[in-house]
XYZ file of C-alpha atoms in Angstrom:
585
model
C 37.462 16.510 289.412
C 39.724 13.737 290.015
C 36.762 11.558 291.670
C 34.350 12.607 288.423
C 37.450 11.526 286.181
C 37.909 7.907 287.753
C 33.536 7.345 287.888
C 34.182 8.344 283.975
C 36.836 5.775 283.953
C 35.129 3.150 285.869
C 32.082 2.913 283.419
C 34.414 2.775 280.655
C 35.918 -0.204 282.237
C 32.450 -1.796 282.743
C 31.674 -0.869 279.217
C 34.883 -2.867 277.938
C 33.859 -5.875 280.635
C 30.470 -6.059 279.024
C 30.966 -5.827 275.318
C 34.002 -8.515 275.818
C 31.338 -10.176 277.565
C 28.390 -10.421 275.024
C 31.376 -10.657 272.019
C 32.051 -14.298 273.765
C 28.384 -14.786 274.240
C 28.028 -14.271 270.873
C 30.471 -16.146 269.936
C 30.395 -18.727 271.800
C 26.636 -19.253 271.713
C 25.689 -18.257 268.120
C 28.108 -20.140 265.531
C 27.837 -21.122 262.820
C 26.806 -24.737 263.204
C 24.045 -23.987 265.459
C 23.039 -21.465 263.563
C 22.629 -23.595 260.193
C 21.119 -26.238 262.603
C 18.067 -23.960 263.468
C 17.665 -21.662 260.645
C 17.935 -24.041 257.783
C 15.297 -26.264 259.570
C 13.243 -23.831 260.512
C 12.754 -22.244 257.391
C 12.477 -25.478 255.554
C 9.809 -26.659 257.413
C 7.931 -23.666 257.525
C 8.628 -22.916 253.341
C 8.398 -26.715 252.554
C 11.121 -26.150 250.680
C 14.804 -27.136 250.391
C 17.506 -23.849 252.026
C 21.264 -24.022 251.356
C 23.006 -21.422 252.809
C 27.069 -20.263 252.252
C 29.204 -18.730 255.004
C 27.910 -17.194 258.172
C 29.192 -14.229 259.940
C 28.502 -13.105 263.548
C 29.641 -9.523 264.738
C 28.409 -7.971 268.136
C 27.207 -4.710 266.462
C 26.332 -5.866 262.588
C 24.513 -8.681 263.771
C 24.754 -12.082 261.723
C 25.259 -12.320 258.106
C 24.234 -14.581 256.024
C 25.979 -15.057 252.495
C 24.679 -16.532 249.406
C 21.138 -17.888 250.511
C 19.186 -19.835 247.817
C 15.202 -21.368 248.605
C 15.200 -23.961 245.896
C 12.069 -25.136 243.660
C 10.019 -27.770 244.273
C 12.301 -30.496 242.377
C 15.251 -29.339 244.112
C 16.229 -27.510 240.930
C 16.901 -24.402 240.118
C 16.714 -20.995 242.696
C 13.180 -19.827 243.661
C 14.520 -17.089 245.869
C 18.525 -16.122 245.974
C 20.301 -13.505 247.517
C 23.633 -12.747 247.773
C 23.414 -11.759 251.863
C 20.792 -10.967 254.241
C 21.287 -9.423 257.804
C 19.659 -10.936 261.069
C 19.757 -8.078 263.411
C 19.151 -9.039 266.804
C 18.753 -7.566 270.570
C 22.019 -7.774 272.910
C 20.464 -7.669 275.812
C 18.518 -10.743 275.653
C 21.426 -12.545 275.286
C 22.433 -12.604 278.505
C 19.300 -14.847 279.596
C 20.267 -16.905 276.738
C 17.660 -15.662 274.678
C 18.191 -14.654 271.220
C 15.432 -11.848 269.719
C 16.065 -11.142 265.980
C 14.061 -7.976 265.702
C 14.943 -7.672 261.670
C 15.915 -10.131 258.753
C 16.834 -7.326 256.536
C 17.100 -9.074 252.655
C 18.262 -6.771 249.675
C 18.634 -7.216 245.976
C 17.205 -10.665 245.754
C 15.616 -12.348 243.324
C 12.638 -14.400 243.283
C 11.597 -16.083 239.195
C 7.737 -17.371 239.306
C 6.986 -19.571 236.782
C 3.976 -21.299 235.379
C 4.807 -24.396 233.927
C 2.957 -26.228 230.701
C 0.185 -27.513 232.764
C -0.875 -24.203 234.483
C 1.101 -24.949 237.750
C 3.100 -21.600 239.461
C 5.928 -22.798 241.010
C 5.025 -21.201 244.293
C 1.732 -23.378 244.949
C 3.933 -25.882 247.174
C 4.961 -23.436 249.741
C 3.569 -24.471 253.260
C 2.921 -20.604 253.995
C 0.021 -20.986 251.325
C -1.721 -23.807 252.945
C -4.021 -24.220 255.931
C -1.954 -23.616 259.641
C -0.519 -27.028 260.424
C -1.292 -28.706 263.764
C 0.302 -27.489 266.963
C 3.655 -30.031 266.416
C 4.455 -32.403 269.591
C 6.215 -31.416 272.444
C 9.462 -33.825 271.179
C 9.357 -31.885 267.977
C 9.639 -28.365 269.615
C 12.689 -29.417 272.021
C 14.603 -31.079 269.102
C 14.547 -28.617 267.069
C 15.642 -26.144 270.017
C 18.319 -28.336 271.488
C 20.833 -27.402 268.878
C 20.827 -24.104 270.187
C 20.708 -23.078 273.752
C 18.596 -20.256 273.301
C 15.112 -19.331 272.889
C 14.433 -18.045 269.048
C 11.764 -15.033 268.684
C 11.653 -13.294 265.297
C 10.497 -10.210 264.908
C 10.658 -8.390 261.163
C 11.509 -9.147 258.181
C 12.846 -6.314 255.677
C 12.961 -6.421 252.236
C 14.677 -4.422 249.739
C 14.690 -3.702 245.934
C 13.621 -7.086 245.510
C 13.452 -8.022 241.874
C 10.733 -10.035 240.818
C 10.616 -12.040 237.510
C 7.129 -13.330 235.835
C 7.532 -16.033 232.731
C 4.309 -18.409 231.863
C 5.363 -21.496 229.472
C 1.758 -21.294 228.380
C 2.309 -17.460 227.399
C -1.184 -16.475 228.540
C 0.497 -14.188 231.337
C 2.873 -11.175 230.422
C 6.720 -11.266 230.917
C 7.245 -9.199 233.865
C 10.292 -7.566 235.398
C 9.393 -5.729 238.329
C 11.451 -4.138 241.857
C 9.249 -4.095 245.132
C 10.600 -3.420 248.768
C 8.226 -5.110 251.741
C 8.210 -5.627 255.061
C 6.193 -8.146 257.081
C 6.519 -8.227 261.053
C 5.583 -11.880 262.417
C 3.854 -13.385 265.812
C 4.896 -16.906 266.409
C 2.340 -19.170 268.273
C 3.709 -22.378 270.282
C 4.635 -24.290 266.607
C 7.132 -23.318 264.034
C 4.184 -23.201 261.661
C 1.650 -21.674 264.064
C 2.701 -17.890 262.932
C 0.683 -14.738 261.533
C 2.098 -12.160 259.900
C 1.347 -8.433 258.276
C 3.456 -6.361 256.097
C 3.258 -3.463 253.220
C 4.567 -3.555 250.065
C 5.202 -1.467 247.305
C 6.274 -2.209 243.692
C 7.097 -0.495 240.104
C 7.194 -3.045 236.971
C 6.850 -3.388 233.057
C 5.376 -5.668 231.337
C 5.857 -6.885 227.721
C 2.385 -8.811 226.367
C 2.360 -9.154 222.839
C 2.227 -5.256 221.626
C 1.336 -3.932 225.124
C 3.679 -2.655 227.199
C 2.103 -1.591 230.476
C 3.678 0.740 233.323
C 2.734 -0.720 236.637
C 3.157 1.282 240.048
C 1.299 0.169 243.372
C 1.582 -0.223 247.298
C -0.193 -2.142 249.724
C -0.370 -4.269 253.217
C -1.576 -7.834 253.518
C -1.363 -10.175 256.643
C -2.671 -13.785 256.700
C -6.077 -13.265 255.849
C -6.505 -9.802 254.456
C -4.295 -8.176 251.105
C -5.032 -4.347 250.324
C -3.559 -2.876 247.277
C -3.579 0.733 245.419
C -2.141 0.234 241.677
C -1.540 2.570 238.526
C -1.596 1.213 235.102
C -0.136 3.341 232.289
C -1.197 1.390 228.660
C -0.475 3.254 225.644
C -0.749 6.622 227.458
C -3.877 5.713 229.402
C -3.829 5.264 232.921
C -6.254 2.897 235.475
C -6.204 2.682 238.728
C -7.152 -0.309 240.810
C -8.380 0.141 244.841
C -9.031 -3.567 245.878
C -9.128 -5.549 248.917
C -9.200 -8.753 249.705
C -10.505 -11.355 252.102
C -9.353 -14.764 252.636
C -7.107 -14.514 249.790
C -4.681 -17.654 249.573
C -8.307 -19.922 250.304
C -11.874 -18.364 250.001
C -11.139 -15.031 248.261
C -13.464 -11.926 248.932
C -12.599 -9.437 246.861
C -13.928 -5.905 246.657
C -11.797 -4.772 243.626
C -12.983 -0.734 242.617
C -11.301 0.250 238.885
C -11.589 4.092 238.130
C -10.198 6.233 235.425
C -10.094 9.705 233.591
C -10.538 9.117 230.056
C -10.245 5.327 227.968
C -9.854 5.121 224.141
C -11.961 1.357 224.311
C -10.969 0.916 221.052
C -7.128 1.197 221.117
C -7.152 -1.522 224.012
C -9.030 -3.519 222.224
C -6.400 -3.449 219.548
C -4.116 -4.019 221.977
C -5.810 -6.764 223.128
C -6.316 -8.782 219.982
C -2.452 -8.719 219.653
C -1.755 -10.380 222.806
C -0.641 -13.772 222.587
C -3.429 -16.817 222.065
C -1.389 -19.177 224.437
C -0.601 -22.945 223.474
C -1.707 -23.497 219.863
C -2.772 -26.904 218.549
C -3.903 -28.516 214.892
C -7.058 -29.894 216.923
C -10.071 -28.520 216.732
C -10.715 -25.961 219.682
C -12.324 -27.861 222.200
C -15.344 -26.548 224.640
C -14.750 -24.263 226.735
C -15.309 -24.671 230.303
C -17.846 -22.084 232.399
C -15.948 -19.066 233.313
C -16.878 -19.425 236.589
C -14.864 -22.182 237.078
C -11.682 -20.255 236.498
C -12.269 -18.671 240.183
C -11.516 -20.539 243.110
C -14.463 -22.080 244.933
C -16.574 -19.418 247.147
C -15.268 -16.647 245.344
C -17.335 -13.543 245.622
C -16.156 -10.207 243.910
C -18.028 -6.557 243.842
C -16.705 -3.184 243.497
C -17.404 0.049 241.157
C -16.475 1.377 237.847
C -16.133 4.743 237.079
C -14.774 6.253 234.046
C -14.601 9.691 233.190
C -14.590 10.162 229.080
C -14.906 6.901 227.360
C -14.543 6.338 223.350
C -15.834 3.282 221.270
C -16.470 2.822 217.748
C -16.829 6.484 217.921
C -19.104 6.832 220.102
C -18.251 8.859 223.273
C -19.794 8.603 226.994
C -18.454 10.934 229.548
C -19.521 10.338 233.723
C -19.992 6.142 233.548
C -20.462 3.919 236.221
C -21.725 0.726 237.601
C -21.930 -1.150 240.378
C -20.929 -5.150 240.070
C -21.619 -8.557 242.317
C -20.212 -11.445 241.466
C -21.204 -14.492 243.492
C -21.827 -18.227 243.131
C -20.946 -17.921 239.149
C -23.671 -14.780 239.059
C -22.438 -11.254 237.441
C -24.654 -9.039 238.328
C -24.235 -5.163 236.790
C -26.744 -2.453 238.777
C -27.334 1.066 238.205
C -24.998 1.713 235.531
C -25.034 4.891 234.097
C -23.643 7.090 231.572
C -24.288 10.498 229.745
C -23.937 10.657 225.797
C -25.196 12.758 222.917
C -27.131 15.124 224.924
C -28.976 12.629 227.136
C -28.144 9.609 229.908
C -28.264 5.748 229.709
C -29.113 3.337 232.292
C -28.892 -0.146 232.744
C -29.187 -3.398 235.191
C -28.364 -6.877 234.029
C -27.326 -10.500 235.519
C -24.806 -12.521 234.095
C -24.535 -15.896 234.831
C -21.297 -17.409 233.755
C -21.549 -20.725 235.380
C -22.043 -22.256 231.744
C -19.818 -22.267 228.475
C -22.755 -20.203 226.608
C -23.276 -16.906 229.298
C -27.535 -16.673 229.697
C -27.361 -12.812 230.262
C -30.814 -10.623 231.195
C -31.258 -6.672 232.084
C -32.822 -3.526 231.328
C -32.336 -0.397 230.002
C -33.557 2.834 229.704
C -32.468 6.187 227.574
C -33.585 9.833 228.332
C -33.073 12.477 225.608
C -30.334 10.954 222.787
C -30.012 12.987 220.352
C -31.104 10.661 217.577
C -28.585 13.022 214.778
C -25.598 12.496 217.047
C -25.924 8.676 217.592
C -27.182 7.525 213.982
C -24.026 9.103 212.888
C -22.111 7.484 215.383
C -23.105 4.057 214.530
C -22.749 4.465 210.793
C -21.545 7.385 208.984
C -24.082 6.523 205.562
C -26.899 7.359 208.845
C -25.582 11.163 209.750
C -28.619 13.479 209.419
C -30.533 10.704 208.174
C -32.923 10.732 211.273
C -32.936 13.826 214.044
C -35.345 14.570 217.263
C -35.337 13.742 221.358
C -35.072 9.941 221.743
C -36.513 8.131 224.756
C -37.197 4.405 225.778
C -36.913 1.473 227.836
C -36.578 -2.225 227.303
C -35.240 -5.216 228.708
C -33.773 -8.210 227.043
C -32.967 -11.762 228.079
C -30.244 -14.258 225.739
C -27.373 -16.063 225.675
C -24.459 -16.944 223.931
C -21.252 -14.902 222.769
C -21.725 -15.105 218.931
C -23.922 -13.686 217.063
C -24.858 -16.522 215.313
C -25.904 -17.922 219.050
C -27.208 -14.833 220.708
C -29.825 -13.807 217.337
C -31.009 -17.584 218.023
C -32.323 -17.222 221.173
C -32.253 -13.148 221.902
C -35.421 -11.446 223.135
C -36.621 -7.997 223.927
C -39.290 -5.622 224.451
C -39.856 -1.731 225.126
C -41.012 1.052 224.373
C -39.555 4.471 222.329
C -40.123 7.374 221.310
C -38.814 10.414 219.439
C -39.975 13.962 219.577
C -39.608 17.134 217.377
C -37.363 15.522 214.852
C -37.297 15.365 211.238
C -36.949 12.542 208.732
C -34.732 13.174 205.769
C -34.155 10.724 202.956
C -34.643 7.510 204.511
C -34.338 4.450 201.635
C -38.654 3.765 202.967
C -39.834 7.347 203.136
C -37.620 8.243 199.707
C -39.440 5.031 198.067
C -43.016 6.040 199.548
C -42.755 9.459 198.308
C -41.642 8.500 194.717
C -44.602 6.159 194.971
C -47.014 8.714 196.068
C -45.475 11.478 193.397
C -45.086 13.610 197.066
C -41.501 14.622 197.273
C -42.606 16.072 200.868
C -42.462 12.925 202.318
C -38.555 12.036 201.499
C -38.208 14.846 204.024
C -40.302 15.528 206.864
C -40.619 16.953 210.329
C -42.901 15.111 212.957
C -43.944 15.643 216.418
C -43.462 12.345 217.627
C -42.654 8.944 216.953
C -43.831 6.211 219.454
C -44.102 2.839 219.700
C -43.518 -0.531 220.923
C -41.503 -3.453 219.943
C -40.496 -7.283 220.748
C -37.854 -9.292 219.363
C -38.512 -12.539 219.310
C -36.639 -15.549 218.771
C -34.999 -16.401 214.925
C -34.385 -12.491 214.800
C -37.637 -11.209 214.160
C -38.745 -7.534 215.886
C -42.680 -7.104 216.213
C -43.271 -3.314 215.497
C -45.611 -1.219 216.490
C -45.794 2.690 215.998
C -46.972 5.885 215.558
C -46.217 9.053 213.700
C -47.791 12.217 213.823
C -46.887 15.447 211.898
C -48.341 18.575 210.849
C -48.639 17.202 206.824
C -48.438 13.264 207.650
C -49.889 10.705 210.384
C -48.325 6.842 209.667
C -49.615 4.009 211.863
C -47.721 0.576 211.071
C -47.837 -3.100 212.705
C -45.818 -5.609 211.328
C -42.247 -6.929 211.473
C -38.605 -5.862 210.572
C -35.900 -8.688 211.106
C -32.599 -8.010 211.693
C -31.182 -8.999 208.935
C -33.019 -6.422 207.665
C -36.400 -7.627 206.373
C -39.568 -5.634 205.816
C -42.999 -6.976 206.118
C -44.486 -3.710 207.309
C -48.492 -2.781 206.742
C -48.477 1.105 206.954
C -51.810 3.186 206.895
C -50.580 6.854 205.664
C -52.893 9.798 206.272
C -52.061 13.000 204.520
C -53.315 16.423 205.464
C -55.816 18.148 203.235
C -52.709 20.268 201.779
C -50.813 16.713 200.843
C -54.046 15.782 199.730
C -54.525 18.177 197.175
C -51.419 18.009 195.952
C -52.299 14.374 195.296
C -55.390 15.362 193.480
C -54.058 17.437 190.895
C -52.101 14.795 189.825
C -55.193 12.022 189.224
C -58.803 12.760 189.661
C -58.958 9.267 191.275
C -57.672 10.393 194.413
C -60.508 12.751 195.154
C -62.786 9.405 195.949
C -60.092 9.061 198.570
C -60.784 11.475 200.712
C -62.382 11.921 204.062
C -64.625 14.653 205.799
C -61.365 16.727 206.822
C -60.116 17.113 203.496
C -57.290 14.323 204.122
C -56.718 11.040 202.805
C -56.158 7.477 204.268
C -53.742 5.265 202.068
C -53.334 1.876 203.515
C -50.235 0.405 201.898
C -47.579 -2.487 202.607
C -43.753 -2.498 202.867
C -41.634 -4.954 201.602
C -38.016 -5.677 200.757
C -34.893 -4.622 203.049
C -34.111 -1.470 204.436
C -31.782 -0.521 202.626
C -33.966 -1.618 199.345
C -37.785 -1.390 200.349
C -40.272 -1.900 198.544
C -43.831 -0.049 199.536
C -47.353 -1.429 197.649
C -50.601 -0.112 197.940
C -53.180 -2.236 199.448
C -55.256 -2.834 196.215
C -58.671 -4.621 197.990
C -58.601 -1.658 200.701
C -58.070 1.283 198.260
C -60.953 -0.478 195.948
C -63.263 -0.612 198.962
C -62.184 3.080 199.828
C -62.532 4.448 196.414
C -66.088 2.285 195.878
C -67.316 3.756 199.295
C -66.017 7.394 198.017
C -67.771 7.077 194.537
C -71.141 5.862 196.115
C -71.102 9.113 198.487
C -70.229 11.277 195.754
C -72.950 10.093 193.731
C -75.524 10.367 196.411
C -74.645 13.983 196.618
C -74.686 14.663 192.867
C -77.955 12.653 192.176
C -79.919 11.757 195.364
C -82.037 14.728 194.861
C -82.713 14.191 190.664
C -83.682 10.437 191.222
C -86.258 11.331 194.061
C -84.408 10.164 196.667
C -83.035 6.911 195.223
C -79.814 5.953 194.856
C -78.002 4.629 191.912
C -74.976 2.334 192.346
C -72.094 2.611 190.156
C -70.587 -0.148 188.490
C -67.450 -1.376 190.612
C -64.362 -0.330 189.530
C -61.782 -2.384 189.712
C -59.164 -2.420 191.394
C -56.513 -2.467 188.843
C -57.411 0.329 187.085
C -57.635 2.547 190.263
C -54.294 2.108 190.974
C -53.129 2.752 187.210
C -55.280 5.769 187.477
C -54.043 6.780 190.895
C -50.166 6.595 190.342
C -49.684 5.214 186.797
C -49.255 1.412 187.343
């Protein structure tokens, strides 16, 4: 008992030697002179930046404390990082080799202010740890920058908590942001002060005040020296996006696969948003040209990802299930296999975007399967609900440029195809005006089997049109042009069925020299105007020609016989007074 008690009491006494020990080692070693004359010079040559630091404590067990730290701006004015304390925590042991290992730099409630001054400058771009590793420094450098303190300096972690981080631009194109992150980044030194690498995570919650938006920001993330990976939430006006990206060769060459994903999007409440935000610096001059967007990225930048959005609204028109695919490299945006489902059917698209001039030159394609024509016509205007109904189909591709319409309907073209199956048409401004023409109120409102075609817009905002229509009481064939403005120059050849075409008999006699072997009759007619005033014409020299043709067979029926087998031609009528006698004018 009595031997256990004084082994007890022996290691208690060797306890007492060695703390007493490493309390003078520590003291004696590490003061505060030698440690301003290695951490102050340290960090400023490896931050490029001026470090003033207040009074320095050293305890055996709380490690050293640093009070008041401040990293000053650029100019020497002003805080870019302050902090009332940080901790170095280092290993004891070490010590006694005359080796000092801080294993944590533990930093908590800081605050670091970025700024972008009026010419665009942040007033971090200066700091050394954003520029290319220095060169391995000389020999001389290395042991005069040790000799202050007679120990060898390895640092481990760095720890930061509840840092707050304040966001002003002078130019106000970037938010005001007030946000709190906690990091940590671990470090490897090489054989120079500024031969390190480094990882750490992060994690952050913010708001933001930008013009009328207020967005919620939440995220995490890890980074070293070449790589940053980051997870963020965005809550705007109830809607939330999140943001998976990842980055390459960030603070040079960024490589950025950046994927943006979200459940529902009202498009045009953020665009509301979004034409409140602030316009930046304003100026009397006139706006002067704006450089290629391209050039707004750092050189070599190359971006792709995915977009996927679950239930999307704009100008009332809803999408559920979209998603694309994006590249963007060497100035080129290019958008594959985007899709999306919408009244009743799906749309997809390709395109390239080439942003490497002030006017974008954009091409692509894009195809539709089974829109309901009803549902979408309304959509895009309300005076078009019910107007137009049926299964539409097509595919065409376009190529253009420009952002403004008065640009893009200069130099815009396209081509396709379309169609539209088992619909109905139902007082349309052209077929309202051909029936009241024709005396057929049937045709203001009719059902078809299908509606095909082909089209091509050409340059100055002209669309070549070409299409069929086919119905039990109607067939239409037209070829001519619609601009979009709304022009008409549209021939149309109208064929009735033999039930239309009696109708159109009993109302002039004329029209019975119209007719063909089936019972039907061919009107070949023009449309003029606008479409929302048109303006349909018969086609006097054809209908003459018909009617002349129609009179001579009638006459060889009624007469042939009589006259012995010779014919007798009438006298032409003309074609005038057909048309008077076929619809009154």
């Amino acid at each position: 008992m009595k031997t256990g008690i004084k082994i007890i009491g022996s290691l208690v006494v060797l306890a007492l030697v060695a703390v007493t020990g490493l309390t003078f080692a520590v003291r004696h070693l590490i003061t505060d002179e030698r440690i301003k004359s290695v951490v102050v010079p340290m960090a400023e040559k490896s931050l490029g930046r001026t470090v003033d630091i207040g009074e320095i404590k050293v305890g055996l067990l709380s490690g050293i404390t640093i009070n008041d730290f401040k990293l000053k701006e650029a100019d020497g004015n002003g805080d870019f990082v302050h902090a009332g304390a940080f901790v170095l925590r280092y290993d004891l042991m070490p010590l006694w080799k005359k080796k000092l290992v801080i294993n944590e730099i533990s930093l908590k409630e800081a605050t670091l202010q970025i700024v972008r001054d009026k010419n665009g400058v942040f007033n971090y771009s200066s700091l050394t740890v954003f520029s290319e590793p220095s060169p391995q420094p000389a020999a001389g450098d290395t042991v005069s920058r040790t000799a202050a303190l007679p120990l060898a300096l390895t640092m481990d972690q760095i720890r930061l908590e509840q840092i707050k981080l304040i966001v002003r631009d002078e130019q106000k194109e970037l938010p005001d942001l007030d946000a709190t992150a906690d990091a940590t980044v671990s470090f490897v030194f090489g054989s120079g002060l500024t031969d390190f690498s480094y990882t750490g995570t992060f994690s952050f919650v913010a708001d933001a005040v930008y013009g009328e938006a207020r967005p919620e920001l939440s995220g995490s993330g890890t980074f070293d020296r070449e790589n940053l990976s980051l997870t963020a939430n965005t809550v705007i006006d109830q809607q939330e996006i999140k943001i998976d990206a990842k980055a390459r060769g960030y603070a040079a060459t960024p490589d950025v696969t950046l994927n943006v994903t979200s459940p529902r999007l009202n498009i045009d409440k953020l665009l509301a948003l979004s034409a409140s935000l602030p316009n930046g610096k304003k100026s009397d001059a006139p706006p002067a040209r704006q450089p290629p967007a391209a050039e707004k990225f750092p050189p070599g930048f190359v971006a792709r990802g995915k977009v996927a959005v679950g239930e999307a609204i704009h100008n009332r028109i809803a999408v559920t299930d979209f998603t694309l695919d994006y590249t963007l490299k060497e100035g080129i945006l290019t958008i594959s296999d985007m899709k999306m489902n919408s009244y009743g059917g799906q749309t997809t698209s390709n395109a390239e975007i080439d942003i490497n001039h002030p006017e974008p030159a954009y091409k692509g394609t894009v195809s539709l399967q089974a829109i309901e024509a009803t549902a979408l016509s309304s959509a895009l205007s309300t005076s078009a609900s019910e107007l137009i109904s049926g299964a539409l189909a097509g595919s065409f591709s376009f190529d253009g440029a420009g952002t403004q319409w008065e640009k893009i309907r200069n130099v815009l073209t396209a081509d396709g195809t379309f169609s539209l199956t088992n619909g109905q048409i139902k007082d349309t401004e052209i077929a309202s005006a051909i029936a009241s023409l024709l005396g057929l109120p049937e045709l203001g409102s009719l059902a078809f089997d299908e509606i095909d075609g082909t089209f091509r817009l050409i340059k100055g905002g002209k669309v070549s049109l070409q299409s069929d229509l086919k119905s039990t009481d109607v067939q239409a064939e037209t070829s001519g042009t619609v601009g979009l403005d709304g022009s008409l120059d549209l021939p149309l050849v109208l064929t009735l069925s033999p039930a239309l075409s009696e109708k159109l008999r009993s109302k002039t006699s004329y029209a019975r020299y119209l007719s063909n072997d089936q019972g039907g009759t061919t009107l070949n007619m023009k449309i003029t105007g606008t479409a929302k005033n048109p303006v349909p014409t018969m086609d006097s020299s054809s209908l003459a020609s018909q009617a002349r043709q129609g009179i001579k067979q009638k006459l060889i029926e009624k007469v042939g016989d009589k006259m012995g087998g010779s014919t007798t031609e009438s006298k032409p009528l003309p074609a005038s007074d057909l048309i008077k006698g076929l619809f009154g004018r």
